[in-house]
Amino acid sequence: MALLKSNKVIHCLGNISPCLGVLSTRSSSWWGGVQMGPPDPILGVTEAFKRDTNPKKMNLGVGAYRDDQGKPFVLSCVRKAEALIASKQMEKEYLPIGGLGEFNKACAELALGDNNDVLKSGRSITVQTISGTGSLRVGANFLSRFHAGPRDVYLPKPSWGNHTPIFRDAGMQLKAYRYYDPSTCGFDFKGAFEDISKIPEQSVILLHACAHNPTGVDPRPEQWKEISDIVKKRNLLVFFDMAYQGFASGDINRDAWAVRHFIEQGHNIVLSQSFAKNMGLYGERVGGFTVVCNDAEEAKRVESQIKILIRPIYSNPPINGARIATTILNTPDLRSLWLEEVHGMANRIIKMREQLVAGLKKEGSSHNWQHVIDQIGMFCFTGLKPEQVERLINEFSVYMTKDGRISMAGVTSGNVGYLAHAIHEVTK
Amino acid sequence: MSVFCDVPLSAPVAVFQLTQDFNNDPFPTKVNLGVGAYRTDDGQPWVLPVVKKVEKVIVHDNRLNHEYLPILGLPEFRAASSRLVLGDKSPAIMESRVGAVQCLGGTGALKIGAEFLRRYYNGNNNTKTPVYVSAPTWENHNAVFASAGFEDVRSYRYWDAAKRGLDMSGFLGDLESCPERSIFVLHACAHNPTGIDPTQEQWRQIARVMMRRQLFAFFDSAYQGFASGNLERDAWAVRHFVSAGFEVFCAQSFSKNFGLYNERVGNLTVVARDADSLRRLMSQMEKIARVTWSNPPSQGARVVALTLNSPQLFDEWKDNVKTMADRVLLMRAQLKAKLHALRTPGTWDHITQQIGMFSFTGLNPKQVEYLEKEKHVYLMASGRINMCGLTTKNIDYVAASIHEAVTVVQ
């Protein structure tokens, strides 16, 4: 209100003397009413970690893989692919809106399996996206515009923090189904099944394909089968988020099992894929968005509309990461090397889980830490309470998010003993 | 029954369809004057020598990794990009009231800016604030602002078809009669698609009216350096508005002037009244970027940052840019000369008066269709040609084809 009033005064002054008008307007801003946005909770952890001078400090907030020296890891297959690409001196012309064709094909094959009937029939479309976030965003926009069902998207409780703002910004509404059981630090199958049974028909349900973020808790195959059945019964539209294929168990086929099972069962899913973690291509922003349709004709229509959605956001996607990923997936030597390296990363994480539990036992902890081993992927929901997390940060310089989530990627053979000690101290 | 059974097939984006049609055409001397990308005199894409050099450096630097960039992008890229458009000694930069968001190309920068304005400009979530784009303008401008939620995207008069120049009185008229606080999308230089830019004096007039009427200036700068061959000259309009006291947004693209089309390198430069406003503004920009792409791609930004921040590489880059700009100027001069020599009906001075990659020839849709179907010369239905599609080898054919189209088809 005050801003409007002062502008009226400036307007009059402007008429009298243009110079005065400019000077007066200079003092007011268009942005007086813009509030400071809340700080990102995860970034806050890293900021505090950076300021800490304790030599034993550990950053367990970061969601990026680290090697056993705690360093970022550039995969050899990536370096080799980059050298190959550099030697070809390729041009820099715009990609099509939907991205690099060979990438899209390889990306879909990775998720669905080479011989998948859906791919052979041409009844799915895949577009290259700006990593997982970009894929979810394009998907959310697509559903918002074209999904005739309810505007509700059901997320597992809890889910990745960015899911909610992405879908909300696209105009969808968020609801939840039970997922994580804090009493067992495991999967609340009964609760999930009950909640899903009550979801109104044609609603959208989001499922983490593997390595659930943030809990690390995945359904077992027989549980996935039941979920598939009830989802089919309720006629829900399935949105799979697969950000960790290969990274969870170390086996790309095993990690894609749920996605492939659902498709086999006749669900026409939509799927987001990310190559940030499994190829270590974080900053190159490599991802895919897939829609499984009834037939090739429908797929064509859907693809045309997705392109219309993408064009006013960023026109067409960046090529560098997609070229690297395609080169790796389509060059037999590099593909084998990649599978080895992703297996290596997953194995290191699994080993750290085992060593952490062994360490806690050695410290004399009487608690049941089995969930640390049962959970899978980058993250572990320790079950630690906020006050315990606070102590870990303040007394031991061990940084994690308030919900007790730790990134196992931040654990090394060099610091796992210290971590076990610290956790024991705050939980004994 | 599929949930998507009612999804209609949309029409393809015209400019990409044109290229597809061109690619499918078997005619041996076909010419593509459609999509806006630079071509050498051999009709080939051109990876700038400085870019090749810098990419080699990057790929061999083992200290570099592929970790996430910050949400707002690579800091050295953002700062260097803003300095490029505002000037190294820009008082606004000295006063800490300039911020930047690394975005996915110029489109991405427009998008983030549009999303911010829709949320926070002229009230909160005021989707009714009119957004004015030039008539004509780059066809994606409308869609960017509409998809950001603006309900009222209109055009301001710009192209005068009769005199094949700027409709200044129409432009000023719309600036005077539009609702206060309207948003105006201004082309910083090398207007797309017409190639007609206001003179410096005309920019001064435009700025005076916009200041008086409280209008918001959103610059689209996709051709800095590429238009005149001179970086400072091409940034004059943006710098003038900043020195006149405006708070501006400037969407910068490095697609053309660095030839980095497919790496999606862009920057949204934000100039606020003071550092505190800027701080709050940037915190909200971060939230918007987070739900759109989380963080931007690193490759292209690294190339640009390394180049702009090294005096030697910067000079090499300026040279490469001048090479491109000069070739375009040469093609303009030659096309006009040939049309004059052929005594092609109409006036063709606008070809050399216009600037940048594009020329609004003034050809009508029927003539354009003739050129495509009969002569296999491809251009946009609006009559827009990409000067880069002309080479010393095809210019005679193109001139003769235009001559034929203009004389055969009215």
Coordinates of N, CA and C in Angstrom, one line a residue, chain A residues 65-67 71-76 279-280 282 341 345, chain B residues 65 67:
Chain A
Y65 N 27.9 -39.5 -4.2 CA 28.9 -40.5 -3.9 C 30.3 -40.0 -3.6
R66 N 30.9 -40.6 -2.6 CA 32.3 -40.3 -2.3 C 33.1 -41.6 -2.3
D67 N 34.3 -41.6 -2.7 CA 35.1 -42.8 -2.6 C 35.6 -43.0 -1.2
K71 N 36.5 -38.6 -1.4 CA 36.6 -37.6 -2.5 C 35.5 -37.9 -3.5
P72 N 35.1 -36.9 -4.3 CA 34.2 -37.1 -5.4 C 34.8 -38.1 -6.4
F73 N 34.0 -38.9 -7.0 CA 34.5 -40.0 -7.8 C 34.0 -39.8 -9.3
V74 N 35.0 -39.6 -10.2 CA 34.6 -39.6 -11.6 C 34.9 -41.0 -12.1
L75 N 33.9 -41.6 -12.7 CA 34.0 -43.0 -13.1 C 35.0 -43.1 -14.3
S76 N 35.8 -44.1 -14.4 CA 36.7 -44.3 -15.5 C 36.0 -44.4 -16.8
M279 N 26.0 -42.9 -12.9 CA 27.1 -42.6 -13.7 C 27.9 -41.4 -13.2
G280 N 27.6 -40.9 -12.0 CA 28.3 -39.8 -11.4 C 28.3 -38.6 -12.3
Y282 N 26.3 -36.0 -12.1 CA 25.6 -35.0 -11.4 C 25.4 -33.7 -12.1
E341 N 31.9 -50.6 -12.3 CA 32.1 -49.5 -11.5 C 30.9 -49.2 -10.6
M345 N 30.6 -49.1 -6.5 CA 30.1 -48.0 -5.7 C 29.0 -48.6 -4.7
Chain B
N65 N 35.7 -32.3 -11.8 CA 34.8 -33.4 -11.7 C 33.4 -33.1 -12.2
E67 N 30.6 -32.9 -10.2 CA 29.7 -32.7 -9.1 C 28.6 -31.6 -9.4

